[in-house]
Coordinates of C-alpha atoms and ligand atoms in Angstrom, one line a residue:
X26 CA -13.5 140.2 3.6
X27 CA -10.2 141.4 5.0
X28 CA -7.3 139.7 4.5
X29 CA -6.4 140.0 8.4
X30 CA -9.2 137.2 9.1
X31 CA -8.2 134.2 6.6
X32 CA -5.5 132.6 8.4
X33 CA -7.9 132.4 11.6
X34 CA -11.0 131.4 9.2
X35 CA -8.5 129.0 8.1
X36 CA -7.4 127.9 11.4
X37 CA -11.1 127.1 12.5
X38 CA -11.4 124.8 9.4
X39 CA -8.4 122.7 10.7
X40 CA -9.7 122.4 14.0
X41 CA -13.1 121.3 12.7
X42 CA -11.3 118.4 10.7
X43 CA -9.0 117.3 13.6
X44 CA -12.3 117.1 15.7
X45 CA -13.2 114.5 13.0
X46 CA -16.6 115.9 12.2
X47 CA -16.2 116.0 8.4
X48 CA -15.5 112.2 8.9
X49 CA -18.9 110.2 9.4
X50 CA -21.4 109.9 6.4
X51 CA -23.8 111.0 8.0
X52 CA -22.6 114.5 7.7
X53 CA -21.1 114.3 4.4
X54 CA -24.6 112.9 3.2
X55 CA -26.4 116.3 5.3
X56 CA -24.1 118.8 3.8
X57 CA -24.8 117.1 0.2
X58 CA -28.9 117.1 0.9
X59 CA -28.7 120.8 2.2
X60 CA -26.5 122.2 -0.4
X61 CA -29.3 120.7 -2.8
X62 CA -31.7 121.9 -0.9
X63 CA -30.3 125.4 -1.2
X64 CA -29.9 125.3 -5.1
X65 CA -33.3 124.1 -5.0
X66 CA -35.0 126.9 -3.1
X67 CA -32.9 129.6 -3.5
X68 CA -32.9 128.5 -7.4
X69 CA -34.8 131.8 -8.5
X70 CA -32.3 134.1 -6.9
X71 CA -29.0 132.0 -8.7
X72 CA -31.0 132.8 -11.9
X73 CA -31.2 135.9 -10.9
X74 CA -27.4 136.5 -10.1
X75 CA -26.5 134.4 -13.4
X76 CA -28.8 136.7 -15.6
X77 CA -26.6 139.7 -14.4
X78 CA -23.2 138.3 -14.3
X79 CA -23.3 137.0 -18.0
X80 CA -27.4 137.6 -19.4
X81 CA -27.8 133.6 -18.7
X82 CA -31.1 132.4 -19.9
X83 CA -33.0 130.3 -17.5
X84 CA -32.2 127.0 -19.0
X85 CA -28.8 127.4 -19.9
X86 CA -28.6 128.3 -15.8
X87 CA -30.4 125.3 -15.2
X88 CA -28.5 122.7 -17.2
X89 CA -25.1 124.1 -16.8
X90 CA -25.1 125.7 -13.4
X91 CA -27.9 124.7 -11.2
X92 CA -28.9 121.2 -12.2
X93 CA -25.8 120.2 -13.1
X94 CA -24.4 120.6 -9.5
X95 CA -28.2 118.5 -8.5
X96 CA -27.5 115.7 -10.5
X97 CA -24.0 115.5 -9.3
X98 CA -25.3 115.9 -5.6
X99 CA -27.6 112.5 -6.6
X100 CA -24.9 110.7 -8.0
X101 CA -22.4 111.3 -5.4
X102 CA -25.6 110.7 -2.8
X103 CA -26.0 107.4 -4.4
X104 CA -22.4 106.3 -4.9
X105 CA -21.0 107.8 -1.5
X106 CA -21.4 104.5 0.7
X107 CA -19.8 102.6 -2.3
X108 CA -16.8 105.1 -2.8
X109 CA -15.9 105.5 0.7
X110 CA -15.5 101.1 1.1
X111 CA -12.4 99.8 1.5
X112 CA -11.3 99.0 -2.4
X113 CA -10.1 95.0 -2.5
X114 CA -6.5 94.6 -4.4
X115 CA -5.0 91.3 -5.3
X116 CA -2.7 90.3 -3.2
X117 CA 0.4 88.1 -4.8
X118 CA 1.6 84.6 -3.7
X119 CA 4.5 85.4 -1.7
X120 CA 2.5 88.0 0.5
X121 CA -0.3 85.1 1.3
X122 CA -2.1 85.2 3.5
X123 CA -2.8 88.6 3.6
X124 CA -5.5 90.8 2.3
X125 CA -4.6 94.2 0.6
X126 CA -6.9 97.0 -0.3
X127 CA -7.0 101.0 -0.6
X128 CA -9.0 102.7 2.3
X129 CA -10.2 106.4 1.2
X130 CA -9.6 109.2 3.6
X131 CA -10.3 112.6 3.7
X132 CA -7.1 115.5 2.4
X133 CA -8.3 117.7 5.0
X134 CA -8.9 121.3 4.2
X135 CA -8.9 122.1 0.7
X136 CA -9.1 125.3 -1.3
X137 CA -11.2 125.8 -4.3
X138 CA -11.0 128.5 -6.6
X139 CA -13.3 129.1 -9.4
X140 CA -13.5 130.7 -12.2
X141 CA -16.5 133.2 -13.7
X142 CA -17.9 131.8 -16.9
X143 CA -19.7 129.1 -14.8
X144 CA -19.5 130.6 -11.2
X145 CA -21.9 128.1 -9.8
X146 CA -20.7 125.0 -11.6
X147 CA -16.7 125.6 -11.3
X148 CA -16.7 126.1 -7.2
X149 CA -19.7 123.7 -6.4
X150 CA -19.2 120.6 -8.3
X151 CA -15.7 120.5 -7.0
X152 CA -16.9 121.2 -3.9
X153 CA -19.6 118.4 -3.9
X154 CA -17.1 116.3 -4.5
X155 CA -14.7 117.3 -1.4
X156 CA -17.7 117.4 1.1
X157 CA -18.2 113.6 -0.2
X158 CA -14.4 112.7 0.6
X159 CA -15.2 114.2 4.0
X160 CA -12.9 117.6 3.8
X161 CA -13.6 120.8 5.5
X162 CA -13.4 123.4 2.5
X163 CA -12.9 127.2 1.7
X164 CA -14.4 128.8 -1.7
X165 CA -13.3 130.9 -3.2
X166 CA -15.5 132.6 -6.2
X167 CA -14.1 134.6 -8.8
X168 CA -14.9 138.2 -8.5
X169 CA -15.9 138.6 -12.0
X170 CA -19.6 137.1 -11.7
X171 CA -19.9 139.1 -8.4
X172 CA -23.5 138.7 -8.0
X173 CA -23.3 134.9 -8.2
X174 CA -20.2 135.3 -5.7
X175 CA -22.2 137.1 -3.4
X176 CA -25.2 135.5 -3.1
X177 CA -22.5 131.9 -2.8
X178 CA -21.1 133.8 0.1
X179 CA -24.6 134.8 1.8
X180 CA -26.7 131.6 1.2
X181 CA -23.9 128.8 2.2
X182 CA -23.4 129.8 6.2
X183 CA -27.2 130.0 5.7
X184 CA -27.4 125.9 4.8
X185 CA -24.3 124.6 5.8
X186 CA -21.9 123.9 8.3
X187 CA -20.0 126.7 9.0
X188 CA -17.4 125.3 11.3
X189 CA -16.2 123.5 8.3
X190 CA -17.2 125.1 5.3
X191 CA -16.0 129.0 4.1
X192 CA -17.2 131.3 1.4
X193 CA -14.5 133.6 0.4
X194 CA -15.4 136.6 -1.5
X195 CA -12.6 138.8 -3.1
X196 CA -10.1 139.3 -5.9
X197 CA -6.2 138.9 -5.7
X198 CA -5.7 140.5 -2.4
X199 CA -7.9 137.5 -1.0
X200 CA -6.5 134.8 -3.3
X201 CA -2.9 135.7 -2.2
X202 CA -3.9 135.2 1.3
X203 CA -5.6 132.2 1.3
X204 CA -2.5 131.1 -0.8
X205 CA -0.2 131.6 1.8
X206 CA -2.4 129.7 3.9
X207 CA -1.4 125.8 4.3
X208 CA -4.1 123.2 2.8
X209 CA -4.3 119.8 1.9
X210 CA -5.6 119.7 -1.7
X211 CA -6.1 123.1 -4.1
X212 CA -8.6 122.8 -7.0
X213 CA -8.2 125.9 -9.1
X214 CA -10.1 126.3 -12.6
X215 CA -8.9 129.5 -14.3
X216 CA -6.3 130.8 -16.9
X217 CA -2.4 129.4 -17.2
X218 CA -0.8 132.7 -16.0
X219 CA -2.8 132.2 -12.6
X220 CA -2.4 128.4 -12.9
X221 CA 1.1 129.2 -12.0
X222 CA 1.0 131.3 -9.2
X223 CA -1.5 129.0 -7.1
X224 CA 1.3 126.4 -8.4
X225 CA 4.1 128.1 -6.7
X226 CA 2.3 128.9 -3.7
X227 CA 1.4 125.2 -2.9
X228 CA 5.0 124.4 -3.6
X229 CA 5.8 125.7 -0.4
X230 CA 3.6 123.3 1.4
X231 CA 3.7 121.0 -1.0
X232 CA 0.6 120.9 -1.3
X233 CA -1.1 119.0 -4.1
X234 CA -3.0 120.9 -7.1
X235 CA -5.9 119.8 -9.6
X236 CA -5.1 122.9 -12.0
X237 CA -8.5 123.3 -14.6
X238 CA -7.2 125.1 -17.6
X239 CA -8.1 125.9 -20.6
X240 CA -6.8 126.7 -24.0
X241 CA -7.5 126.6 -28.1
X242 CA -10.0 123.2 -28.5
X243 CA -9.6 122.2 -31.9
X244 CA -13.1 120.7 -33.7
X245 CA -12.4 118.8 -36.8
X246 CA -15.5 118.0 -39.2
X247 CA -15.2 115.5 -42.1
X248 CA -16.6 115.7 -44.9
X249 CA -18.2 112.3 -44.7
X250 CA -20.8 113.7 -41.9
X251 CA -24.1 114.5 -41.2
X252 CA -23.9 118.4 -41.7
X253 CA -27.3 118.9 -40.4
X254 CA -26.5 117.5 -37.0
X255 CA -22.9 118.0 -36.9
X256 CA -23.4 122.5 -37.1
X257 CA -26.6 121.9 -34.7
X258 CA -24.4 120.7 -32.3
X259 CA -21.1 122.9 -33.0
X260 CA -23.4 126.0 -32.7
X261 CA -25.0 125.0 -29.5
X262 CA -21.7 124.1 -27.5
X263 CA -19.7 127.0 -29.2
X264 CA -22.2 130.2 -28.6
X265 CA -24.1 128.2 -25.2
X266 CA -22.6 131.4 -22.3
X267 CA -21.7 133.1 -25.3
X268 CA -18.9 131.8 -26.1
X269 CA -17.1 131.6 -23.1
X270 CA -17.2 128.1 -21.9
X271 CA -13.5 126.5 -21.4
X272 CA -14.8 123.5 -23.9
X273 CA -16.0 125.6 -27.1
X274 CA -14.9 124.7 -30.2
X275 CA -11.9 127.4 -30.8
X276 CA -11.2 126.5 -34.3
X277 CA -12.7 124.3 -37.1
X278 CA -10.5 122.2 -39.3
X279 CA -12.6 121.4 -42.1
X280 CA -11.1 120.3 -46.1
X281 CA -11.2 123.5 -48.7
X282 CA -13.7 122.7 -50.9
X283 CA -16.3 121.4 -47.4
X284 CA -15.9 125.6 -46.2
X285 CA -19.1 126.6 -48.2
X286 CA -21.4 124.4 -47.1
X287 CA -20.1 124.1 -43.5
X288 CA -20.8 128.3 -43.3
X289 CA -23.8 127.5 -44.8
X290 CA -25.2 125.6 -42.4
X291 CA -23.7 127.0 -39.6
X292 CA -25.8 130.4 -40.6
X293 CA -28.8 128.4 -40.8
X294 CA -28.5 126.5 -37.3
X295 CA -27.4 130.4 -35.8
X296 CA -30.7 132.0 -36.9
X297 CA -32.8 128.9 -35.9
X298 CA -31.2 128.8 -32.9
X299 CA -31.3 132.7 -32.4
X300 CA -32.9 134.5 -34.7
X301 CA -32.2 136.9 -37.7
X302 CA -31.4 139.7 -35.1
X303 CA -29.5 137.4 -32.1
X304 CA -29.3 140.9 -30.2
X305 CA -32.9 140.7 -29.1
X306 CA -33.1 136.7 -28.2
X307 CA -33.5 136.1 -24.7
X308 CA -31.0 132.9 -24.8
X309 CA -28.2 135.1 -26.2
X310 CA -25.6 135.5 -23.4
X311 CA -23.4 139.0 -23.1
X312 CA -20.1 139.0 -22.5
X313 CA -18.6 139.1 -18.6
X314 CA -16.5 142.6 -18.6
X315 CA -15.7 145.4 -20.5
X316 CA -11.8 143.8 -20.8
X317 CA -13.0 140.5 -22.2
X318 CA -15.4 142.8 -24.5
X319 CA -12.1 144.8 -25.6
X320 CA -10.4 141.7 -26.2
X321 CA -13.0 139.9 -28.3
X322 CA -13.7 142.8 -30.5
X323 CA -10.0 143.4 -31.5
X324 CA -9.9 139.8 -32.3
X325 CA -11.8 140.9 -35.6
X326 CA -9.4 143.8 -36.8
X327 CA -8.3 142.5 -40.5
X328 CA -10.1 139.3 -40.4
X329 CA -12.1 137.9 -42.9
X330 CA -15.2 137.8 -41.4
X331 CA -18.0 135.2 -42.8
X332 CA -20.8 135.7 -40.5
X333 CA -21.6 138.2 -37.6
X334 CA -19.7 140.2 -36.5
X335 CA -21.2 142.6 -34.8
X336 CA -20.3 144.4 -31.7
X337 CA -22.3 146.4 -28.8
X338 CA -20.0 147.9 -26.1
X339 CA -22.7 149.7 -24.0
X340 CA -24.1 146.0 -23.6
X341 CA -21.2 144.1 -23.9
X342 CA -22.6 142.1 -27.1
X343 CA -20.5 140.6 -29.8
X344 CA -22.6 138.7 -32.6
X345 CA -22.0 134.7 -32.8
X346 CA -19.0 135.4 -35.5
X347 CA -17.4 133.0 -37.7
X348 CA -13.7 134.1 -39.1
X349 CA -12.6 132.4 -42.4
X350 CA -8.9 131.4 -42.5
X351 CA -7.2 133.8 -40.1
X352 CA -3.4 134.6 -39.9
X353 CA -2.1 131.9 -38.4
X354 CA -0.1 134.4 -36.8
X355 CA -2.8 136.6 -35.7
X356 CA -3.3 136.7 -32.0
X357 CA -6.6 135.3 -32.5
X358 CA -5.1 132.0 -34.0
X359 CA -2.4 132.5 -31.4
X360 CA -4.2 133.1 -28.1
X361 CA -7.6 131.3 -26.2
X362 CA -10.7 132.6 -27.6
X363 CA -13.1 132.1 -25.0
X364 CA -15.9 134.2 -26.3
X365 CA -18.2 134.0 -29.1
X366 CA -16.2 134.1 -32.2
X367 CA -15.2 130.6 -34.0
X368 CA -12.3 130.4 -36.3
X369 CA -12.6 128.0 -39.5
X370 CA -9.2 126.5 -40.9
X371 CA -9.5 125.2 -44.3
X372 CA -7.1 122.2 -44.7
X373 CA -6.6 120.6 -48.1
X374 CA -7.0 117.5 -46.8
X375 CA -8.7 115.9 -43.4
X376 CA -5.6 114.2 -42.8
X377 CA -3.7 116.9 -42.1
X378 CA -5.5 117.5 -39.0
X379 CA -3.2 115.7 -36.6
X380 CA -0.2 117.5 -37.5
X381 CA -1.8 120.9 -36.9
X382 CA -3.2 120.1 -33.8
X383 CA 0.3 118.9 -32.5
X384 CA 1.9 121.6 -33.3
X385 CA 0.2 123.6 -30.9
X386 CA -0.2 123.5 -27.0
X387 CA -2.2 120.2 -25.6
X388 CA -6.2 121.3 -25.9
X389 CA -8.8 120.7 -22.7
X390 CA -11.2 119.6 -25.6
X391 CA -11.1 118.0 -29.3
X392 CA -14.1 117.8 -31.0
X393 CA -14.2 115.1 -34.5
X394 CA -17.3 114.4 -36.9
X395 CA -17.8 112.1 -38.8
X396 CA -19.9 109.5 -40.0
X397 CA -16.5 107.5 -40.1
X398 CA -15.4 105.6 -37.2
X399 CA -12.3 104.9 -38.4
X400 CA -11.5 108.7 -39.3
X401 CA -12.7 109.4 -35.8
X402 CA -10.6 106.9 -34.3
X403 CA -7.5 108.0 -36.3
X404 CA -7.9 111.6 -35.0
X405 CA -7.9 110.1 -31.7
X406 CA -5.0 108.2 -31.5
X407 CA -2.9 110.6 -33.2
X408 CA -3.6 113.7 -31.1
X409 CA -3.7 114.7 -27.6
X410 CA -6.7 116.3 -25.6
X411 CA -7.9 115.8 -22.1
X412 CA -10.9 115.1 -23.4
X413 CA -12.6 113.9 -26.7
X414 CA -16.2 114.1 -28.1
X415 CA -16.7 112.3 -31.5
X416 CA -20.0 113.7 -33.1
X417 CA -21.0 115.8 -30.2
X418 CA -19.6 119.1 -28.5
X419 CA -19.1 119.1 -24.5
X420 CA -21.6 116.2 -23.8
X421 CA -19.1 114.1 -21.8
X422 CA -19.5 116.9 -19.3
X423 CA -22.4 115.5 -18.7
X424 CA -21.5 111.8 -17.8
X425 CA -20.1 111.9 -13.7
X426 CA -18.6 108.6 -15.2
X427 CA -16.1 110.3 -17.4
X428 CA -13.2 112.0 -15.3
X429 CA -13.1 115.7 -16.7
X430 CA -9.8 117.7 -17.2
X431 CA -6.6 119.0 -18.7
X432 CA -3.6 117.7 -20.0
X433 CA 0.0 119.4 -20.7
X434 CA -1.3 123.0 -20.6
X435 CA -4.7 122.5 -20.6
X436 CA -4.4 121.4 -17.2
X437 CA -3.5 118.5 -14.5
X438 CA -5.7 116.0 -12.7
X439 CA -9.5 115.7 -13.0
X440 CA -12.9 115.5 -10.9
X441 CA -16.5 114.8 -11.3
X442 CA -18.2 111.7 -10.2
X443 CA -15.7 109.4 -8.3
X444 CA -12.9 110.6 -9.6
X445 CA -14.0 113.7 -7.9
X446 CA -14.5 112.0 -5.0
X447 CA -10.9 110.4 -5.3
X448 CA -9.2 113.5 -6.0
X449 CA -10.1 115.2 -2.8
X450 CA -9.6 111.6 -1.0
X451 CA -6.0 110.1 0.0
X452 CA -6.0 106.1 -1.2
X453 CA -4.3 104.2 1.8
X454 CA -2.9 101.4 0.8
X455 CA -3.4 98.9 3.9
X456 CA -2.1 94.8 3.5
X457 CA -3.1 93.2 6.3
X458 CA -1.3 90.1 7.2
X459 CA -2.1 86.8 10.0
X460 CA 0.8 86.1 12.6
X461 CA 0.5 82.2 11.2
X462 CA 2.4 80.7 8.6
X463 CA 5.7 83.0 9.1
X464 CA 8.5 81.6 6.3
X465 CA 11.6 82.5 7.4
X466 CA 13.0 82.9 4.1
X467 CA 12.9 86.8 4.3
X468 CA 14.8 87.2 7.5
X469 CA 18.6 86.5 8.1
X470 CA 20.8 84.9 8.2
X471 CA 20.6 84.9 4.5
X472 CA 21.5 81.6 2.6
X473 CA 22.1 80.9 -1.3
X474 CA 19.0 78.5 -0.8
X475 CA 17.0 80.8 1.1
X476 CA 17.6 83.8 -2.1
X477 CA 16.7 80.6 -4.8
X478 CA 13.8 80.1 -3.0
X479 CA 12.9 83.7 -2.8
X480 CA 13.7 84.1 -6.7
X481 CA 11.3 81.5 -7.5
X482 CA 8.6 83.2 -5.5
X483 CA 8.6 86.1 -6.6
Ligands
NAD513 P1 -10.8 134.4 -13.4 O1 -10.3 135.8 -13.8 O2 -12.1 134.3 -12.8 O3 -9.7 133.9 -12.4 C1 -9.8 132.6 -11.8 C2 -9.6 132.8 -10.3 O4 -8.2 133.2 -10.1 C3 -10.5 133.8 -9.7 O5 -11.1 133.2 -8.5 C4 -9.5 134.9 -9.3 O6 -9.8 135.6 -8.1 C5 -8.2 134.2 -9.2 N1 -7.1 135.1 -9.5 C6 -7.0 136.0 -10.5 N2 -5.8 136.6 -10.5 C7 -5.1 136.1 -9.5 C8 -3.7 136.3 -9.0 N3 -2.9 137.2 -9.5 N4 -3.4 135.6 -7.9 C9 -4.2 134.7 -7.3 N5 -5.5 134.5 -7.8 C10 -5.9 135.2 -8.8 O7 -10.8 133.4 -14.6 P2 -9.9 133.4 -15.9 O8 -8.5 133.2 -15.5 O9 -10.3 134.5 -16.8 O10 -10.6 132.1 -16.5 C11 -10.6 131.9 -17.8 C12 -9.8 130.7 -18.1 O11 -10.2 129.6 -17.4 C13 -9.8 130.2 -19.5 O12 -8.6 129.9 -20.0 C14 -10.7 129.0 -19.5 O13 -10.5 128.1 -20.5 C15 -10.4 128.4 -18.2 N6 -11.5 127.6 -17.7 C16 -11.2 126.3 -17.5 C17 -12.2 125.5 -17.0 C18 -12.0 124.0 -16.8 O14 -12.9 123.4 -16.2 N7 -10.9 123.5 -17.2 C19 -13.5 126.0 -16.8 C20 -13.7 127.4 -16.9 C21 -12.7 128.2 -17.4

């Protein structure tokens, strides 16, 4: 798309909403049911796009991409007459009678960018959640998974409302127009450096951002655990895309004298999972570019690699890899993995889990096992992490009842389910009051009685 044409695509979006047609339920509720209906029978050529942007297998496409964005459609289906109520507040003494409560209302026209690990997920979810609030919205797709950003930008005008909804195909160029364009709400999922530019740029409108970041997520395993379960689950949620899933495990903290047996089993659960030769199975993901490939394979140089470590550039393949006690100093240790190599930190003891994890930037994910509660618990309470699984990796993605996002650098504000729906919502605050009973104790003239009365009251 040329440049030239956003601030008019822009401008039509803004007229839409100031007609008030994004307003009534009823189209909120037609946009949500055709967008499902879209996933649902357009499904095999989204599988299609996801196979060649990042060699997604069908069901990892299905339960991270496609049916994730159905189920949330359902949820929000089912919860949108609820959410959009006027929310009862208490209402003190000394503002009786009166009634107070928070009425949501729609932002407006909001921007959201996505990233490409999950190009279907990171712009629709988001975007299911500002067509609930009742926004007009713009897309915009990241050009890396450029089939899945193409076939975004063909289908949608094909099932929804195009007066009020925009596709936006396009790399910088377009991202730095739309930018400079005003809206009423930006939801950007991507990298820090780029976190800060669509930052800047809202600051001029002062626009409000939900920035989805990402990060090193630590993962510490306990001794005390059930080792079995505990690498089943670590290898699914770190090699799942391939690695490259904002929420994989990073790095393992795990007591010297555990590393063995944790390898161990993480070897076993790779070729159950995958096979002796991972190259040839068909749930194996590849990685997105020939940069991030570049990237991840100098990762290894001088590393003490325990399992995998294989690499394919003619088809961008890198091995699920396990490194043993890298430098800490080592850009590896120092920078966001994001592909499919997983780090193991021996510690001499559990306990010193916390302090390592503090010392570096605030994750998007912490991961604990153990059979322990209380171990869990003190790992929780003595670190910080936008979000926490204990004995499972990246499930809570999949509750819409648990607000997902950063903190610190991992990120700022949060969506799915209704928090979604109150993040792209503004929550009036209304207190309604009755002409009867009016004290006069608040007007003047003031009085030392009158200000004793008041101080009790209050
Ligand atoms: P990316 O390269 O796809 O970039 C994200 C978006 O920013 C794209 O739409 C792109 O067009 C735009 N962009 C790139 N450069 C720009 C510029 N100079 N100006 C304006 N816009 C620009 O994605 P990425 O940054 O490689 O994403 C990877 C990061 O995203 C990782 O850190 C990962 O952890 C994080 N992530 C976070 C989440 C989450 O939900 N918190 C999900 C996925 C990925």
């Amino acid at each position: 798309m040329s440049t030239e044409l956003i601030p008019s695509l822009v401008s039509k979006l803004r007229t839409t909403f100031a007609e008030g047609t994004t307003r009534p339920l009823s189209w909120r509720k037609q946009q949500l049911k055709q967008l499902k209906t879209m996933l649902e029978t357009e499904q095999a050529a989204f599988l299609e796009a996801l196979k060649l942007d990042l060699h997604k297998c069908e069901q990892e496409a299905w339960t991270s991409e496609i049916g994730f964005v159905i189920s949330d459609i359902d949820h929000s289906l089912r919860h949108l007459a609820s959410w959009t109520k006027p929310r009862k507040v208490a209402t003190p003494m000394f503002v009786q009678p009166g009634k107070s409560y928070l009425q949501p209302e729609p932002l407006g026209t909001v921007l959201i960018i996505g990233a490409w690990n999950y190009p279907v997920q990171l712009v629709l979810a988001p975007f299911v959640a500002a067509i609930a609030a009742g926004n007009c919205a713009v897309i915009k797709p990241s050009e890396l998974s450029s089939h899945t950003a193409a076939l975004l930008a063909k289908l949608i005008p094909r099932y929804l409302d195009s007066n009020a909804i925009e596709v936006v195909v396009g790399a910088v160029a377009e991202t730095t127009a739309l930018l400079a364009q005003r809206f009423d709400h930006i939801l950007y999922t991507g990298g820090e450096t780029v976190g800060k530019i669509v930052m800047r740029a809202a600051a001029e409108y002062l626009t409000p951002v939900t920035l989805e970041l990402g990060g090193k997520c630590p993962c510490i395993v306990d001794r005390n655990t059930n080792l079995e379960v505990t690498a089943a689950r670590i290898v699914w949620s770190k090699w799942m895309n391939a690695g490259q899933t904002c929420v994989a495990p990073d790095y393992v903290l795990v007591e010297e004298d555990f590393v063995a047996d944790f390898v161990a089993s993480l070897k076993s659960k790779i070729t159950e999972f995958y096979g002796t030769d991972v190259k040839q199975s068909p749930d194996y993901g590849r990685i997105v570019n020939e940069r991030h490939f570049a990237r991840l394979s100098s990762y290894l140089l001088d590393q003490n690699v325990v399992l995998g470590g294989q690499c394919d550039p003619d088809t961008k393949y890198i091995e699920p890899t396990v490194v043993l006690a890298p430098d800490l100093q080592s850009p590896v240790m120092q920078e966001e993995i994001f592909g499919p190599i997983l780090l193991i930190v021996p510690l001499r003891s559990i306990t010193e889990a916390p302090a390592f994890i503090n010392a570096r930037p605030k994750p998007l994910a912490l991961y604990v096992y153990s059979h322990d509660s209380a171990v869990a618990q003190h790992m929780v309470s003595h670190t910080s992490a936008g979000n926490v699984g204990i004995n499972d990796g990246m499930m809570f993605m999949a509750n819409p009842n648990l607000p997902f996002g950063g903190v610190g650098n991992s990120g700022m504000g949060a969506y799915h389910g209704q928090t979604g729906f109150d993040t792209f919502s503004h929550l009036k605050t209304v207190l309604k009051r009755h002409f009867i009973f009016d004290v006069a104790l608040r007007y003047p003239p003031f009085s030392r009685s009158k200000l004793q009365w008041l101080k009790r009251l209050m």
